[in-house]
mmCIF file of C-alpha atoms in Angstrom:
data_model
loop_
_atom_site.group_PDB
_atom_site.id
_atom_site.type_symbol
_atom_site.label_atom_id
_atom_site.label_comp_id
_atom_site.label_asym_id
_atom_site.label_seq_id
_atom_site.Cartn_x
_atom_site.Cartn_y
_atom_site.Cartn_z
ATOM 1 C CA MET U 17 0.000 0.000 0.000
ATOM 2 C CA PHE U 18 1.396 3.393 -0.911
ATOM 3 C CA TYR U 19 -0.004 6.493 0.723
ATOM 4 C CA SER U 20 0.572 9.951 -0.690
ATOM 5 C CA ALA U 21 -0.196 13.432 0.560
ATOM 6 C CA SER U 22 0.402 16.972 -0.545
ATOM 7 C CA PRO U 23 2.899 18.884 1.602
ATOM 8 C CA PRO U 24 2.686 20.040 4.295
ATOM 9 C CA LEU U 25 1.806 16.485 5.291
ATOM 10 C CA THR U 26 0.366 17.417 8.683
ATOM 11 C CA GLN U 27 -2.388 19.390 6.945
ATOM 12 C CA GLY U 28 -3.111 16.997 4.083
ATOM 13 C CA LEU U 29 -4.403 13.575 3.212
ATOM 14 C CA PHE U 30 -2.681 10.261 2.763
ATOM 15 C CA LYS U 31 -3.741 8.707 -0.510
ATOM 16 C CA SER U 32 -3.030 5.151 -1.557
ATOM 17 C CA SER U 33 -1.456 4.739 -4.960
ATOM 18 C CA LEU U 34 -0.721 1.009 -4.829
ATOM 19 C CA ASP U 35 -1.197 -0.758 -8.128
ATOM 20 C CA PHE U 36 -2.389 -4.352 -7.751
ATOM 21 C CA SER U 37 -3.369 -4.526 -11.401
ATOM 22 C CA ASN U 38 -0.476 -6.898 -12.092
ATOM 23 C CA ILE U 39 -1.827 -9.398 -9.543
ATOM 24 C CA PRO U 40 -4.622 -11.559 -11.012
ATOM 25 C CA HIS U 41 -7.902 -11.531 -9.051
ATOM 26 C CA ALA U 42 -6.476 -9.129 -6.431
ATOM 27 C CA LYS U 43 -9.965 -8.283 -5.155
ATOM 28 C CA TYR U 44 -10.441 -11.881 -4.053
ATOM 29 C CA TYR U 45 -7.663 -11.291 -1.544
ATOM 30 C CA TYR U 46 -9.699 -8.509 0.060
ATOM 31 C CA VAL U 47 -12.776 -10.718 0.058
ATOM 32 C CA PHE U 48 -10.624 -13.297 1.855
ATOM 33 C CA LEU U 49 -9.591 -10.622 4.397
ATOM 34 C CA SER U 50 -13.282 -9.841 4.900
ATOM 35 C CA LEU U 51 -13.961 -13.497 5.724
ATOM 36 C CA VAL U 52 -10.941 -13.534 8.058
ATOM 37 C CA TYR U 53 -12.355 -10.496 9.853
ATOM 38 C CA VAL U 54 -15.814 -12.055 10.209
ATOM 39 C CA VAL U 55 -14.335 -15.276 11.641
ATOM 40 C CA THR U 56 -12.097 -13.211 13.959
ATOM 41 C CA VAL U 57 -15.049 -11.225 15.307
ATOM 42 C CA LEU U 58 -17.258 -14.299 15.759
ATOM 43 C CA GLY U 59 -14.500 -16.478 17.241
ATOM 44 C CA ASN U 60 -13.194 -13.945 19.739
ATOM 45 C CA SER U 61 -16.700 -12.811 20.704
ATOM 46 C CA PHE U 62 -17.622 -16.467 21.256
ATOM 47 C CA ILE U 63 -14.632 -17.210 23.517
ATOM 48 C CA MET U 64 -15.278 -14.009 25.518
ATOM 49 C CA CYS U 65 -18.939 -14.969 25.985
ATOM 50 C CA ILE U 66 -17.990 -18.484 27.133
ATOM 51 C CA ILE U 67 -15.508 -17.107 29.681
ATOM 52 C CA TYR U 68 -18.091 -14.591 30.912
ATOM 53 C CA LEU U 69 -20.930 -17.138 31.221
ATOM 54 C CA ALA U 70 -19.018 -20.159 32.576
ATOM 55 C CA ARG U 71 -18.280 -19.755 36.291
ATOM 56 C CA ARG U 72 -15.568 -22.398 36.238
ATOM 57 C CA LEU U 73 -13.588 -20.098 33.896
ATOM 58 C CA HIS U 74 -13.712 -17.137 36.280
ATOM 59 C CA THR U 75 -10.035 -17.577 37.156
ATOM 60 C CA ALA U 76 -6.877 -15.500 36.763
ATOM 61 C CA LYS U 77 -5.748 -17.538 33.745
ATOM 62 C CA TYR U 78 -8.983 -16.948 31.844
ATOM 63 C CA ILE U 79 -8.931 -13.249 32.655
ATOM 64 C CA ALA U 80 -5.724 -13.206 30.564
ATOM 65 C CA VAL U 81 -7.345 -15.363 27.848
ATOM 66 C CA PHE U 82 -10.343 -12.978 27.769
ATOM 67 C CA HIS U 83 -7.927 -10.045 27.432
ATOM 68 C CA LEU U 84 -6.074 -11.789 24.584
ATOM 69 C CA ALA U 85 -9.375 -12.296 22.734
ATOM 70 C CA LEU U 86 -10.296 -8.638 23.282
ATOM 71 C CA SER U 87 -6.878 -7.488 22.018
ATOM 72 C CA ASP U 88 -7.185 -9.763 18.958
ATOM 73 C CA LEU U 89 -10.613 -8.341 18.179
ATOM 74 C CA CYS U 90 -9.516 -4.711 18.573
ATOM 75 C CA GLU U 91 -6.291 -5.125 16.571
ATOM 76 C CA SER U 92 -8.159 -6.731 13.660
ATOM 77 C CA SER U 93 -10.836 -4.023 13.831
ATOM 78 C CA ALA U 94 -8.167 -1.314 13.652
ATOM 79 C CA LEU U 95 -6.465 -2.923 10.643
ATOM 80 C CA ILE U 96 -8.696 -5.007 8.360
ATOM 81 C CA PRO U 97 -11.746 -2.732 7.744
ATOM 82 C CA LYS U 98 -9.523 0.142 6.604
ATOM 83 C CA ILE U 99 -7.576 -2.095 4.198
ATOM 84 C CA ILE U 100 -10.827 -3.449 2.730
ATOM 85 C CA ASP U 101 -12.400 0.005 2.494
ATOM 86 C CA MET U 102 -9.290 1.376 0.821
ATOM 87 C CA PHE U 103 -8.878 -1.199 -1.926
ATOM 88 C CA LEU U 104 -12.088 -3.155 -2.351
ATOM 89 C CA PHE U 105 -14.207 0.025 -2.420
ATOM 90 C CA ASP U 106 -11.468 2.286 -3.838
ATOM 91 C CA ASN U 107 -11.709 4.729 -0.915
ATOM 92 C CA GLN U 108 -8.037 5.647 -0.795
ATOM 93 C CA ASP U 109 -7.963 8.915 1.161
ATOM 94 C CA ILE U 110 -7.120 9.156 4.849
ATOM 95 C CA LEU U 111 -6.507 12.260 6.957
ATOM 96 C CA TYR U 112 -3.088 12.638 8.543
ATOM 97 C CA GLU U 113 -4.592 12.742 12.033
ATOM 98 C CA ALA U 114 -6.691 9.637 11.307
ATOM 99 C CA CYS U 115 -3.562 7.903 10.032
ATOM 100 C CA LEU U 116 -1.727 8.574 13.317
ATOM 101 C CA LYS U 117 -4.717 7.299 15.309
ATOM 102 C CA ASN U 118 -4.819 4.149 13.204
ATOM 103 C CA MET U 119 -1.082 3.623 13.768
ATOM 104 C CA PHE U 120 -1.499 4.035 17.535
ATOM 105 C CA PHE U 121 -4.325 1.505 17.837
ATOM 106 C CA VAL U 122 -2.672 -1.111 15.601
ATOM 107 C CA TYR U 123 0.614 -0.921 17.522
ATOM 108 C CA HIS U 124 -1.074 -0.676 20.926
ATOM 109 C CA PHE U 125 -3.234 -3.773 20.489
ATOM 110 C CA MET U 126 -0.412 -5.756 18.850
ATOM 111 C CA ASN U 127 1.705 -4.919 21.889
ATOM 112 C CA LEU U 128 -1.107 -6.041 24.212
ATOM 113 C CA GLN U 129 -1.317 -9.345 22.319
ATOM 114 C CA SER U 130 2.396 -9.901 22.808
ATOM 115 C CA LEU U 131 2.358 -8.932 26.493
ATOM 116 C CA THR U 132 -0.721 -11.076 27.177
ATOM 117 C CA LEU U 133 1.083 -14.103 25.749
ATOM 118 C CA LEU U 134 3.871 -13.272 28.209
ATOM 119 C CA ALA U 135 1.330 -13.091 31.068
ATOM 120 C CA LEU U 136 0.005 -16.542 30.082
ATOM 121 C CA ALA U 137 3.598 -17.864 30.051
ATOM 122 C CA TYR U 138 3.967 -16.516 33.610
ATOM 123 C CA ASP U 139 0.764 -18.365 34.538
ATOM 124 C CA LYS U 140 2.199 -21.637 33.140
ATOM 125 C CA LEU U 141 5.527 -21.054 34.880
ATOM 126 C CA VAL U 142 3.938 -20.661 38.313
ATOM 127 C CA ALA U 143 1.469 -23.536 37.734
ATOM 128 C CA ILE U 144 4.232 -26.055 36.893
ATOM 129 C CA CYS U 145 7.195 -24.779 38.931
ATOM 130 C CA PHE U 146 5.250 -23.757 42.065
ATOM 131 C CA PRO U 147 2.020 -25.815 41.966
ATOM 132 C CA LEU U 148 1.344 -25.634 45.712
ATOM 133 C CA ARG U 149 1.623 -21.839 45.724
ATOM 134 C CA TYR U 150 -0.161 -21.238 42.403
ATOM 135 C CA HIS U 151 -3.497 -20.077 43.837
ATOM 136 C CA ALA U 152 -1.699 -17.770 46.285
ATOM 137 C CA ILE U 153 0.508 -16.174 43.590
ATOM 138 C CA VAL U 154 -1.682 -16.075 40.463
ATOM 139 C CA THR U 155 -4.832 -14.472 41.815
ATOM 140 C CA LYS U 156 -7.535 -12.514 39.994
ATOM 141 C CA PRO U 157 -6.452 -9.170 41.551
ATOM 142 C CA ALA U 158 -2.848 -9.919 40.550
ATOM 143 C CA MET U 159 -3.875 -10.636 36.939
ATOM 144 C CA PHE U 160 -6.008 -7.474 36.781
ATOM 145 C CA LEU U 161 -2.988 -5.544 38.083
ATOM 146 C CA ILE U 162 -0.708 -7.087 35.413
ATOM 147 C CA ILE U 163 -3.187 -6.205 32.659
ATOM 148 C CA GLY U 164 -3.625 -2.682 34.057
ATOM 149 C CA VAL U 165 0.148 -2.125 34.022
ATOM 150 C CA MET U 166 0.255 -3.439 30.411
ATOM 151 C CA TRP U 167 -2.332 -0.847 29.344
ATOM 152 C CA ILE U 168 -0.661 2.050 31.144
ATOM 153 C CA VAL U 169 2.824 1.269 29.780
ATOM 154 C CA SER U 170 1.556 0.594 26.243
ATOM 155 C CA VAL U 171 -0.677 3.690 26.042
ATOM 156 C CA ILE U 172 2.075 6.008 27.345
ATOM 157 C CA PHE U 173 4.810 4.529 25.141
ATOM 158 C CA PHE U 174 2.856 4.502 21.871
ATOM 159 C CA SER U 175 1.371 7.945 22.557
ATOM 160 C CA VAL U 176 4.943 9.252 22.761
ATOM 161 C CA LEU U 177 6.014 7.198 19.711
ATOM 162 C CA VAL U 178 3.188 8.507 17.526
ATOM 163 C CA GLY U 179 3.395 12.030 18.977
ATOM 164 C CA LEU U 180 7.058 12.312 17.971
ATOM 165 C CA LEU U 181 6.018 12.107 14.300
ATOM 166 C CA ASN U 182 4.644 15.657 14.598
ATOM 167 C CA ARG U 183 8.212 16.995 14.930
ATOM 168 C CA ILE U 184 9.179 15.600 11.501
ATOM 169 C CA SER U 185 9.484 17.927 8.502
ATOM 170 C CA PHE U 186 8.431 16.373 5.185
ATOM 171 C CA CYS U 187 10.035 17.730 2.028
ATOM 172 C CA ARG U 188 10.697 14.560 0.035
ATOM 173 C CA SER U 189 8.350 12.162 -1.734
ATOM 174 C CA ASN U 190 5.065 11.785 0.108
ATOM 175 C CA VAL U 191 4.474 8.142 -0.876
ATOM 176 C CA LEU U 192 4.522 5.501 1.871
ATOM 177 C CA ASN U 193 5.343 1.904 1.014
ATOM 178 C CA SER U 194 3.104 0.182 3.556
ATOM 179 C CA TYR U 195 -0.293 -1.477 3.852
ATOM 180 C CA PHE U 196 -1.270 0.735 6.813
ATOM 181 C CA CYS U 197 0.026 3.919 8.457
ATOM 182 C CA ASP U 198 3.321 2.396 9.504
ATOM 183 C CA TYR U 199 6.002 4.160 11.529
ATOM 184 C CA ALA U 200 9.194 3.409 9.587
ATOM 185 C CA PRO U 201 7.896 4.447 6.117
ATOM 186 C CA ILE U 202 6.726 7.798 7.525
ATOM 187 C CA CYS U 203 10.121 8.390 9.165
ATOM 188 C CA ALA U 204 11.806 7.558 5.833
ATOM 189 C CA LEU U 205 10.163 10.647 4.282
ATOM 190 C CA ALA U 206 11.728 13.056 6.790
ATOM 191 C CA CYS U 207 14.272 15.677 5.784
ATOM 192 C CA ASN U 208 15.284 16.750 9.312
ATOM 193 C CA ASP U 209 17.040 14.926 12.164
ATOM 194 C CA ILE U 210 15.036 11.818 13.136
ATOM 195 C CA SER U 211 17.555 10.128 15.450
ATOM 196 C CA ILE U 212 15.069 10.198 18.347
ATOM 197 C CA ASN U 213 12.398 8.650 16.086
ATOM 198 C CA ILE U 214 14.783 5.882 15.000
ATOM 199 C CA LEU U 215 15.662 5.171 18.642
ATOM 200 C CA MET U 216 11.980 5.004 19.609
ATOM 201 C CA GLY U 217 11.308 2.712 16.641
ATOM 202 C CA LYS U 218 14.005 0.298 17.834
ATOM 203 C CA ILE U 219 12.665 0.414 21.393
ATOM 204 C CA SER U 220 9.189 -0.235 19.984
ATOM 205 C CA TYR U 221 10.373 -3.369 18.166
ATOM 206 C CA GLY U 222 12.126 -4.540 21.321
ATOM 207 C CA LEU U 223 9.023 -3.885 23.433
ATOM 208 C CA LEU U 224 6.658 -5.472 20.922
ATOM 209 C CA ILE U 225 8.591 -8.559 19.830
ATOM 210 C CA CYS U 226 12.017 -9.202 21.331
ATOM 211 C CA THR U 227 11.581 -8.697 25.097
ATOM 212 C CA PRO U 228 8.319 -10.691 25.514
ATOM 213 C CA LEU U 229 9.633 -13.514 23.290
ATOM 214 C CA ILE U 230 12.916 -13.748 25.221
ATOM 215 C CA LEU U 231 11.034 -13.841 28.541
ATOM 216 C CA ILE U 232 8.657 -16.510 27.196
ATOM 217 C CA ILE U 233 11.638 -18.632 26.083
ATOM 218 C CA ILE U 234 13.234 -18.237 29.533
ATOM 219 C CA SER U 235 9.963 -19.213 31.240
ATOM 220 C CA TYR U 236 9.665 -22.367 29.115
ATOM 221 C CA PHE U 237 13.287 -23.238 29.829
ATOM 222 C CA CYS U 238 12.419 -23.113 33.557
ATOM 223 C CA ILE U 239 9.273 -25.163 32.866
ATOM 224 C CA SER U 240 11.360 -27.783 30.998
ATOM 225 C CA VAL U 241 13.744 -28.071 33.954
ATOM 226 C CA ALA U 242 10.778 -28.510 36.303
ATOM 227 C CA LEU U 243 9.213 -31.157 34.019
ATOM 228 C CA LEU U 244 12.425 -33.205 34.024
ATOM 229 C CA LYS U 245 12.185 -33.398 37.805
ATOM 230 C CA ILE U 246 8.725 -35.011 37.674
ATOM 231 C CA ALA U 247 9.181 -38.705 38.430
ATOM 232 C CA HIS U 248 6.064 -40.174 36.802
ATOM 233 C CA CYS U 249 5.854 -40.065 33.013
ATOM 234 C CA ALA U 250 2.041 -39.755 33.050
ATOM 235 C CA ASP U 251 2.227 -36.628 35.248
ATOM 236 C CA ARG U 252 4.883 -35.163 32.973
ATOM 237 C CA ILE U 253 2.747 -35.705 29.861
ATOM 238 C CA LYS U 254 -0.277 -34.200 31.622
ATOM 239 C CA ALA U 255 1.758 -31.093 32.502
ATOM 240 C CA ILE U 256 3.061 -30.803 28.925
ATOM 241 C CA LYS U 257 -0.500 -30.982 27.541
ATOM 242 C CA THR U 258 -1.483 -27.937 29.604
ATOM 243 C CA CYS U 259 1.191 -25.940 27.726
ATOM 244 C CA THR U 260 0.385 -27.005 24.149
ATOM 245 C CA SER U 261 -2.327 -24.422 23.414
ATOM 246 C CA HIS U 262 -0.159 -21.573 24.680
ATOM 247 C CA LEU U 263 2.893 -22.787 22.756
ATOM 248 C CA ILE U 264 0.835 -22.916 19.551
ATOM 249 C CA LEU U 265 -0.384 -19.338 20.145
ATOM 250 C CA VAL U 266 3.188 -18.168 20.736
ATOM 251 C CA ALA U 267 4.390 -19.881 17.540
ATOM 252 C CA ILE U 268 1.525 -18.445 15.466
ATOM 253 C CA PHE U 269 2.157 -14.907 16.722
ATOM 254 C CA TYR U 270 5.966 -14.686 16.723
ATOM 255 C CA LEU U 271 7.236 -17.046 14.003
ATOM 256 C CA PRO U 272 5.582 -15.266 11.019
ATOM 257 C CA VAL U 273 6.851 -11.898 12.279
ATOM 258 C CA LEU U 274 10.407 -13.191 12.703
ATOM 259 C CA CYS U 275 10.299 -14.954 9.302
ATOM 260 C CA ASN U 276 9.137 -11.741 7.606
ATOM 261 C CA VAL U 277 11.930 -9.756 9.259
ATOM 262 C CA LEU U 278 14.544 -12.320 8.182
ATOM 263 C CA ALA U 279 13.109 -12.472 4.657
ATOM 264 C CA SER U 280 13.181 -8.685 4.302
ATOM 265 C CA VAL U 281 16.837 -8.614 5.430
ATOM 266 C CA THR U 282 18.097 -11.560 3.342
ATOM 267 C CA THR U 283 15.863 -11.565 0.248
ATOM 268 C CA PRO U 284 14.387 -8.399 -1.312
ATOM 269 C CA LEU U 285 10.674 -9.013 -1.853
ATOM 270 C CA HIS U 286 8.350 -7.321 -4.327
ATOM 271 C CA PRO U 287 6.380 -4.598 -2.452
ATOM 272 C CA ASN U 288 3.037 -6.269 -3.251
ATOM 273 C CA LEU U 289 4.241 -9.647 -1.980
ATOM 274 C CA GLN U 290 5.668 -8.013 1.143
ATOM 275 C CA ILE U 291 2.332 -6.278 1.795
ATOM 276 C CA ILE U 292 0.428 -9.566 1.482
ATOM 277 C CA ASN U 293 2.896 -11.390 3.766
ATOM 278 C CA ASN U 294 2.802 -8.675 6.422
ATOM 279 C CA SER U 295 -0.967 -8.291 6.353
ATOM 280 C CA LEU U 296 -1.468 -12.052 6.736
ATOM 281 C CA THR U 297 1.043 -12.047 9.611
ATOM 282 C CA GLN U 298 -1.097 -9.513 11.467
ATOM 283 C CA THR U 299 -4.559 -10.821 10.592
ATOM 284 C CA ILE U 300 -4.356 -14.637 10.736
ATOM 285 C CA PRO U 301 -3.224 -15.103 14.402
ATOM 286 C CA PRO U 302 -6.228 -13.192 15.859
ATOM 287 C CA MET U 303 -8.506 -15.458 13.810
ATOM 288 C CA LEU U 304 -6.810 -18.697 14.904
ATOM 289 C CA ASN U 305 -6.324 -17.916 18.618
ATOM 290 C CA PRO U 306 -9.936 -18.516 19.749
ATOM 291 C CA ILE U 307 -10.195 -21.648 17.588
ATOM 292 C CA ILE U 308 -7.055 -23.101 19.174
ATOM 293 C CA TYR U 309 -8.131 -22.246 22.704
ATOM 294 C CA THR U 310 -11.563 -23.774 22.081
ATOM 295 C CA LEU U 311 -10.317 -27.024 20.549
ATOM 296 C CA LYS U 312 -7.110 -27.542 22.555
ATOM 297 C CA THR U 313 -8.272 -26.568 26.056
ATOM 298 C CA GLU U 314 -10.317 -29.169 27.927
ATOM 299 C CA GLU U 315 -11.736 -26.656 30.420
ATOM 300 C CA VAL U 316 -13.179 -24.502 27.623
ATOM 301 C CA MET U 317 -14.680 -27.491 25.792
ATOM 302 C CA GLN U 318 -16.215 -28.756 29.027
ATOM 303 C CA SER U 319 -17.665 -25.320 29.760
ATOM 304 C CA ILE U 320 -19.199 -25.136 26.260
ATOM 305 C CA LYS U 321 -20.832 -28.550 26.789
ATOM 306 C CA GLU U 322 -22.165 -27.527 30.211
ATOM 307 C CA LEU U 323 -23.582 -24.256 28.873
ATOM 308 C CA TYR U 324 -25.193 -26.107 25.958
ATOM 309 C CA LYS U 325 -26.806 -28.648 28.303
ATOM 310 C CA CYS U 326 -27.971 -25.879 30.619
ATOM 311 C CA SER U 327 -29.549 -23.943 27.738
ATOM 312 C CA LYS U 328 -31.201 -27.139 26.479
ATOM 313 C CA VAL U 329 -32.683 -27.874 29.938
ATOM 314 C CA ASN U 330 -33.917 -24.282 30.264
ATOM 315 C CA THR U 331 -35.539 -24.469 26.811
ATOM 316 C CA THR U 332 -37.280 -27.739 27.757
ATOM 317 C CA LYS U 333 -38.534 -26.234 31.032
ATOM 318 C CA GLU U 334 -39.879 -23.173 29.216
ATOM 319 C CA ARG U 335 -41.764 -25.381 26.731
ATOM 320 C CA LYS U 336 -43.265 -27.456 29.550
ATOM 321 C CA THR U 337 -44.308 -24.284 31.395
ATOM 322 C CA LYS U 338 -45.981 -22.932 28.257
ATOM 323 C CA CYS U 339 -47.784 -26.238 27.674
ATOM 324 C CA SER U 340 -49.061 -26.357 31.282
ATOM 325 C CA ARG U 341 -50.328 -22.780 30.991
ATOM 326 C CA ILE U 342 -52.198 -23.647 27.773
ATOM 327 C CA LYS U 343 -53.823 -26.690 29.469
ATOM 328 C CA LEU U 344 -54.901 -24.576 32.445
ATOM 329 C CA LYS U 345 -56.580 -22.094 30.106
#
């Protein structure tokens, strides 16, 4: 996606000038993104409803899962509708201020996804390494506090990151090579000193990807050491199974991002191909997360079955009540 605006940029519009005419059936890709968005909304709304309705899921762990689903939903809502509107409906203008807002929300909710995966790794670490103290350490107030700190840190950091763009002077080309209002392509258009912006961009990448991933790897190293100390093989396998859903979520979120970074460094990609790769990297994980947690987590499946049975019993009781009322009349 290429955005363009007439200088001064802070008073103009970004306009996409990306040409997908050389890609056959390009509009089908945006239809596919529409389906991805629908599945993302339905899946994450479903998992949030299950956690809210099922009392057995009112635990610290599922507060984090609920927050991950909310972050997935918000990140997709900040990204996909604008891409679809821009290309499928040829609405390619966006105000500079709206562009900065879009950048903030995309980065903020991506960061919350990453940090929530770290919070779930912490939950696994305590559950396996300190099982007897788990309920004393990982409490609901503690998880709410962790999530609150995530929001405060993320909002402050990305407000500063986006706000620093207002100090940039634009006197070069006003075309951005990106599929959304991305930070680095905007900085690349600057004609004044942007050393502080480059530093903040590097810190942003470290905050968003590197630091949480390193901490997750360290936590699973500690978990592996603890698992080796378990004497019975059956208990060890049971403990490993509790980690599988989280490990899959971590792999789905981080591996595509890291692969894209490596690919961009080692092999120059065509801009259109890079846009498709990056957009899929950001849109597919939020769609898959609720599906994985539903299918791979026994507690969630059991809660769904219980809620279904409960609703079925309530429906039967209502029918019987209606029938008895009709007979009395």
